[in-house]
Coordinates of N, CA and C in Angstrom, one line a residue:
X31 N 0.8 -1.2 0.0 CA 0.0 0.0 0.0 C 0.8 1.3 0.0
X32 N 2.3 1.3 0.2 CA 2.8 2.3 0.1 C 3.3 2.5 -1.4
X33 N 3.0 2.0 -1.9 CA 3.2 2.2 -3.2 C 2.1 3.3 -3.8
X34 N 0.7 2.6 -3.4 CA -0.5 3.4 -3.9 C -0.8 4.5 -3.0
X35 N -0.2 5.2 -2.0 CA 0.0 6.3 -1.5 C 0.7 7.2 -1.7
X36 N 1.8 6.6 -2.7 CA 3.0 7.4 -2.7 C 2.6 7.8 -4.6
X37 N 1.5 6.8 -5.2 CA 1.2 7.0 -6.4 C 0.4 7.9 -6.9
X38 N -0.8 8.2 -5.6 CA -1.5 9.5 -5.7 C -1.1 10.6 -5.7
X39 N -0.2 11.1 -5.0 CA 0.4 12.7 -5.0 C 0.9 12.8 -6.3
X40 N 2.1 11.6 -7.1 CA 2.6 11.9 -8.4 C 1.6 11.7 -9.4
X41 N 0.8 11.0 -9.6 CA -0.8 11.5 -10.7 C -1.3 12.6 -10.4
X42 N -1.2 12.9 -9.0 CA -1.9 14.7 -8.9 C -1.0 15.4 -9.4
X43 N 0.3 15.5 -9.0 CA 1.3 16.0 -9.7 C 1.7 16.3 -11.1
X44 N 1.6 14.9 -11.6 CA 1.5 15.3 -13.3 C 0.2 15.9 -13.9
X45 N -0.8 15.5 -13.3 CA -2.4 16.4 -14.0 C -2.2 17.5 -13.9
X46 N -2.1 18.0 -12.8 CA -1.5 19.1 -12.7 C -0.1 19.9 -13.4
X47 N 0.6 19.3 -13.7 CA 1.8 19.7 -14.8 C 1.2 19.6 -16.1
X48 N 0.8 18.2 -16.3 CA -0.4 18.4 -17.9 C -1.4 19.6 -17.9
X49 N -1.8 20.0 -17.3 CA -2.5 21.0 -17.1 C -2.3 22.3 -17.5
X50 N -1.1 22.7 -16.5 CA -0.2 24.1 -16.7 C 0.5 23.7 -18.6
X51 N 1.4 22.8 -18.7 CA 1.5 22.7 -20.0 C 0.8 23.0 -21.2
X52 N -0.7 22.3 -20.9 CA -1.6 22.8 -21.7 C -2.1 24.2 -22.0
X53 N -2.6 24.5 -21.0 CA -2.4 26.0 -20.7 C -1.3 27.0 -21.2
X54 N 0.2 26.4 -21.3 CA 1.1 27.2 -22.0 C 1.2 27.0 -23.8
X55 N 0.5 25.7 -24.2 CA 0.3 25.3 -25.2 C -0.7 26.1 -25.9
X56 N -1.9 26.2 -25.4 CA -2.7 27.2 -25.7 C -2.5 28.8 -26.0
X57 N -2.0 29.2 -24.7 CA -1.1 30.5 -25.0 C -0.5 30.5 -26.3
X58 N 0.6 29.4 -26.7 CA 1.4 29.4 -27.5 C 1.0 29.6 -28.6
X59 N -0.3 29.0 -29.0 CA -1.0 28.5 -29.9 C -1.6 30.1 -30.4
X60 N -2.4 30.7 -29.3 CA -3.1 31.8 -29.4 C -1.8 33.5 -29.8
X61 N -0.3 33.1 -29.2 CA 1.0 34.3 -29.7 C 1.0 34.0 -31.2
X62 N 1.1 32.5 -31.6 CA 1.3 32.4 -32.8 C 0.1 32.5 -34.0
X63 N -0.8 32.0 -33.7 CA -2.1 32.9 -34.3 C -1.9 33.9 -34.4
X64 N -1.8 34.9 -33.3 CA -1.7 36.1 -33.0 C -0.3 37.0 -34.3
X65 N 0.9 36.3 -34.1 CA 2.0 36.5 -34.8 C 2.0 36.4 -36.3
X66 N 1.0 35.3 -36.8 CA 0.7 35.3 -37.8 C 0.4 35.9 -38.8
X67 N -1.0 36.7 -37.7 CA -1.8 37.9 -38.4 C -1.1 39.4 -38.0
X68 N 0.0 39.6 -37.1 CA 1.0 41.0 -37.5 C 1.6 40.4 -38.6
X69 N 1.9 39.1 -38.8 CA 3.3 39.0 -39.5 C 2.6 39.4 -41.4
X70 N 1.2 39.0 -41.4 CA 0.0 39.1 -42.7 C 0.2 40.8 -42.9
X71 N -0.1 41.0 -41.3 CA -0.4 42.9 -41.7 C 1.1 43.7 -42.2
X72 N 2.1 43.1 -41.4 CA 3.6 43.5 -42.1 C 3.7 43.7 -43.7
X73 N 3.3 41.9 -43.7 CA 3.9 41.9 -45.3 C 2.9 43.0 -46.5
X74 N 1.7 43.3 -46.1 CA 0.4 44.2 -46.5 C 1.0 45.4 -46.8
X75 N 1.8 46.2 -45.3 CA 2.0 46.8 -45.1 C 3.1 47.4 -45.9
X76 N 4.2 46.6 -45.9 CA 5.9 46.2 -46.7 C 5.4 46.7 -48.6
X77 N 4.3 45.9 -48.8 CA 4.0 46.2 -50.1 C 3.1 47.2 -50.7
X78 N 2.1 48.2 -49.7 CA 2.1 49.1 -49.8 C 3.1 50.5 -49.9
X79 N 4.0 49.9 -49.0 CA 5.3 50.8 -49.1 C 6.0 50.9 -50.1
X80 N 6.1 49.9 -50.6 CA 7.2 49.9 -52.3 C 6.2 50.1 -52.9
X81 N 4.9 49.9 -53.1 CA 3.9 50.5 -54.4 C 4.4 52.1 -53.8
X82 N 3.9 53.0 -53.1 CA 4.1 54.3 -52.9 C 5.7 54.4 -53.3
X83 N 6.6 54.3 -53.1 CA 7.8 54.2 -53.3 C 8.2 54.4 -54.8
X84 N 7.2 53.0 -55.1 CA 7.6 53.1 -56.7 C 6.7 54.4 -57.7
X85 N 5.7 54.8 -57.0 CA 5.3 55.8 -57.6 C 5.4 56.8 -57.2
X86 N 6.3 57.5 -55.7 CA 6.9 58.7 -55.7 C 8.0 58.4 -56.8
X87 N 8.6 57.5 -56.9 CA 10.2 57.5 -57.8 C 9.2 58.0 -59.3
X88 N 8.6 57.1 -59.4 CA 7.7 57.9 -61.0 C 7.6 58.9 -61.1
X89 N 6.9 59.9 -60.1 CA 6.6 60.9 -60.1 C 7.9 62.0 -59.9
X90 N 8.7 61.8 -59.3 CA 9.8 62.4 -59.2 C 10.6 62.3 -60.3
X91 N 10.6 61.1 -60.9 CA 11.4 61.4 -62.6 C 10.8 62.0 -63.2
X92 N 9.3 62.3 -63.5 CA 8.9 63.0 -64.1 C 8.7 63.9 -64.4
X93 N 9.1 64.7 -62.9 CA 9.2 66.0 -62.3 C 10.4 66.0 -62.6
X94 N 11.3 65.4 -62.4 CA 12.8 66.2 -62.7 C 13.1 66.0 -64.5
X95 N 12.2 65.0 -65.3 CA 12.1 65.3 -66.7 C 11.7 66.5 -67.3
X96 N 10.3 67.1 -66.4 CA 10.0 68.1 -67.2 C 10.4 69.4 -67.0
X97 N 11.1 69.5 -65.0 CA 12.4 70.6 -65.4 C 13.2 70.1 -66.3
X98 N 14.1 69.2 -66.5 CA 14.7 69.5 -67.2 C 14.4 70.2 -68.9
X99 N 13.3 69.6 -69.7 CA 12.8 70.3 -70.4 C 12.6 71.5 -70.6
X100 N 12.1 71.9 -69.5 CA 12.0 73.2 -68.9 C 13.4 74.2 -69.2
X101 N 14.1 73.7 -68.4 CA 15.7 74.7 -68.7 C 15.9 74.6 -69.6
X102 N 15.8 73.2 -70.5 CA 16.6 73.5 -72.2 C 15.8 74.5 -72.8
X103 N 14.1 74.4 -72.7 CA 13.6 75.4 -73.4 C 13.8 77.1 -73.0
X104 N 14.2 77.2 -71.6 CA 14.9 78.3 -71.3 C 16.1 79.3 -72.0
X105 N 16.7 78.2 -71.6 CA 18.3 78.3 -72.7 C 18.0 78.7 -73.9
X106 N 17.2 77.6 -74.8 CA 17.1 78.3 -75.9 C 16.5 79.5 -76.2
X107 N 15.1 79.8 -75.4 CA 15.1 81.2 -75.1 C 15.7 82.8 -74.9
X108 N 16.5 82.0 -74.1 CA 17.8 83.3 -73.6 C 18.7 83.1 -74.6
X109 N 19.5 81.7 -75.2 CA 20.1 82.3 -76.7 C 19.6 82.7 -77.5
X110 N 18.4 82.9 -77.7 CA 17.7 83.6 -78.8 C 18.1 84.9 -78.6
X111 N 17.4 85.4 -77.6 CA 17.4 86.7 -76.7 C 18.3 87.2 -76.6
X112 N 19.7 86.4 -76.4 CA 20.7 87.1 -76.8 C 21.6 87.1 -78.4
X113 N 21.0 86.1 -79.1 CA 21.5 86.7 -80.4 C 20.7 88.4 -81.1
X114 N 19.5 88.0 -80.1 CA 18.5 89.0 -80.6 C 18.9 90.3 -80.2
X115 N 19.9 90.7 -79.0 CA 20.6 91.8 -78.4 C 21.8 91.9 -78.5
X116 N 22.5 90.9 -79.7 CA 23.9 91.3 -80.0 C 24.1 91.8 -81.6
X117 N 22.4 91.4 -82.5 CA 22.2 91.3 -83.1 C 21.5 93.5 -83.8
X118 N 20.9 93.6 -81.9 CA 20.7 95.3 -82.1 C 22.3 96.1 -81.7
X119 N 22.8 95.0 -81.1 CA 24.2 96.3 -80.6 C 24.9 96.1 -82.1
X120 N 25.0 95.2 -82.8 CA 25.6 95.7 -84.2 C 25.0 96.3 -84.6
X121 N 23.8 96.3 -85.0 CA 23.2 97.6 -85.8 C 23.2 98.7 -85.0
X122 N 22.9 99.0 -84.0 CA 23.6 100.4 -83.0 C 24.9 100.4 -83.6
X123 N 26.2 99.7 -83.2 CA 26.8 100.0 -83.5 C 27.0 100.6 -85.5
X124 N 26.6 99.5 -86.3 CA 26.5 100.4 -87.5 C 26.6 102.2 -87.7
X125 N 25.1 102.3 -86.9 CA 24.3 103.2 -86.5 C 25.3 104.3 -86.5
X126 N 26.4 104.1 -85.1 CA 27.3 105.1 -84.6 C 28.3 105.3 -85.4
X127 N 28.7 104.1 -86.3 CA 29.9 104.2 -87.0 C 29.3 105.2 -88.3
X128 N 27.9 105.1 -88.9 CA 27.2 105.8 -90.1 C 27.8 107.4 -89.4
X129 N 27.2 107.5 -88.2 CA 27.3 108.7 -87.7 C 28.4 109.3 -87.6
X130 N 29.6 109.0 -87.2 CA 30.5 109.2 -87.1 C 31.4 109.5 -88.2
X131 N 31.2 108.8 -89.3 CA 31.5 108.6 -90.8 C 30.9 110.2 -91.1
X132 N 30.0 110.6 -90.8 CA 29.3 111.7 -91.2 C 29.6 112.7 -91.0
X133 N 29.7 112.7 -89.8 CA 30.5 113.7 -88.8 C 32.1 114.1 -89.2
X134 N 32.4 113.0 -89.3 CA 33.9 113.5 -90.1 C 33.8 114.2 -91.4
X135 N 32.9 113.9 -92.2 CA 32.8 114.3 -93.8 C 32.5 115.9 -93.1
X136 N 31.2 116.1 -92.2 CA 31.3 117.4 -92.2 C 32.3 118.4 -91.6
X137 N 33.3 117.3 -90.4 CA 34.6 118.0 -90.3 C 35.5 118.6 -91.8
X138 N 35.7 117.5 -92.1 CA 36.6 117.5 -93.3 C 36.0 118.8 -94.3
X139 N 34.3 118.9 -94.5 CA 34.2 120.0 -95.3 C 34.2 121.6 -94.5
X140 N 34.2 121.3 -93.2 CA 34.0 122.5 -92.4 C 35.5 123.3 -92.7
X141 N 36.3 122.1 -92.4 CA 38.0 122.4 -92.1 C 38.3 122.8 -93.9
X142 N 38.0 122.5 -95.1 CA 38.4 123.0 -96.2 C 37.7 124.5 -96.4
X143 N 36.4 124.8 -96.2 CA 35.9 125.9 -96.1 C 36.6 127.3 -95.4
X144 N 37.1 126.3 -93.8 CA 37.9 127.4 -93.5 C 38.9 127.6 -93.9
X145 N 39.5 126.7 -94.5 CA 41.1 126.8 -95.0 C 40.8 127.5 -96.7
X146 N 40.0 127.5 -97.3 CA 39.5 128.5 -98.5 C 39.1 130.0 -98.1
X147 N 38.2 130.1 -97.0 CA 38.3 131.0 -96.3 C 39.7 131.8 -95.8
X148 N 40.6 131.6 -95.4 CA 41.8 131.7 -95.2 C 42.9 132.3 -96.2
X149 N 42.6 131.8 -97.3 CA 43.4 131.6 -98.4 C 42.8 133.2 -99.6
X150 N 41.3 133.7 -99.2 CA 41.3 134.3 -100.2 C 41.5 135.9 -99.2
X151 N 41.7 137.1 -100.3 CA 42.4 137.7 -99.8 C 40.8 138.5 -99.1
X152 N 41.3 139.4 -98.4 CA 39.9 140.4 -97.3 C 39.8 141.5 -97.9
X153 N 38.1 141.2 -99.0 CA 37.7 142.6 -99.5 C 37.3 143.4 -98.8
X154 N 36.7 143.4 -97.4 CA 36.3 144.3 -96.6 C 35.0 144.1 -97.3
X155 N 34.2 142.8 -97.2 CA 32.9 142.8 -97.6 C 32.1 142.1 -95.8
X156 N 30.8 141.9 -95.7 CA 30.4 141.7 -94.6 C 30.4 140.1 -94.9
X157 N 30.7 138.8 -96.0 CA 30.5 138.2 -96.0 C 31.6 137.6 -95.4
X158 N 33.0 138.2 -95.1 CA 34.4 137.8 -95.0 C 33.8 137.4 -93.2
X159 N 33.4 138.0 -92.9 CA 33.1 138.4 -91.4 C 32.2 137.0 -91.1
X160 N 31.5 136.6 -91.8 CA 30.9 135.3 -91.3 C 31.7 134.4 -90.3
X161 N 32.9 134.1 -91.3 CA 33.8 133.0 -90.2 C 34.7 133.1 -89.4
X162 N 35.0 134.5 -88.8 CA 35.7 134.6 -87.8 C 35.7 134.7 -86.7

């Protein structure tokens, strides 16, 4: 009989440990369930990020495509604009050189006038008196 006294505590014993086991099995059962459906929402998650990702990167080339367009059509703009203002300073300059060209001819006829003037002799008329 000491056998079957000493057999009851250890059957209480293990039902008791099957018990708590089970109980941690269950838990287990319920983190990994649990783990499962974050690990579902992660990966949801993961690939909404690279779709957004991949369409900011789209959007952003696109945007840096059509500045760039942008500047080239600038550029060509402003070299227009500037052949178009290097294109008035030579004609200005023409302009100044015509002028100038002119200016001298009427030097040049002013300075023989006076030097004819000079040359003839003084009738004592009022027209001698003009140029002096």
């Amino acid at each position: 009989m000491a056998k079957s006294k000493d057999l009851e505590p250890r059957v209480t014993a293990l039902e008791d440990k099957v018990d708590e086991l089970s109980k941690q099995v269950r838990t287990s059962q319920h983190d990994a369930a649990a783990a499962r459906v974050l690990a579902g929402g992660a990966d949801r998650d993961v690939a909404e990020i690279r779709t957004e990702i991949r369409d900011f990167r789209k959007a952003t080339t696109a945007s840096f495509n059509a500045m760039r367009e942008d500047m080239t059509d600038f550029r060509r703009d402003v070299e227009v604009r500037f052949g178009q203002v290097d294109q008035g300073f030579a004609e200005m300059r023409g302009k100044l050189d015509a002028t100038a060209a002119g200016q001298q001819q009427i030097v040049t006829l002013l300075d023989t006038l006076i030097a004819h003037e000079k040359d003839k002799p003084d009738t004592g008329s009022a027209d001698s008196s003009k140029f002096d």
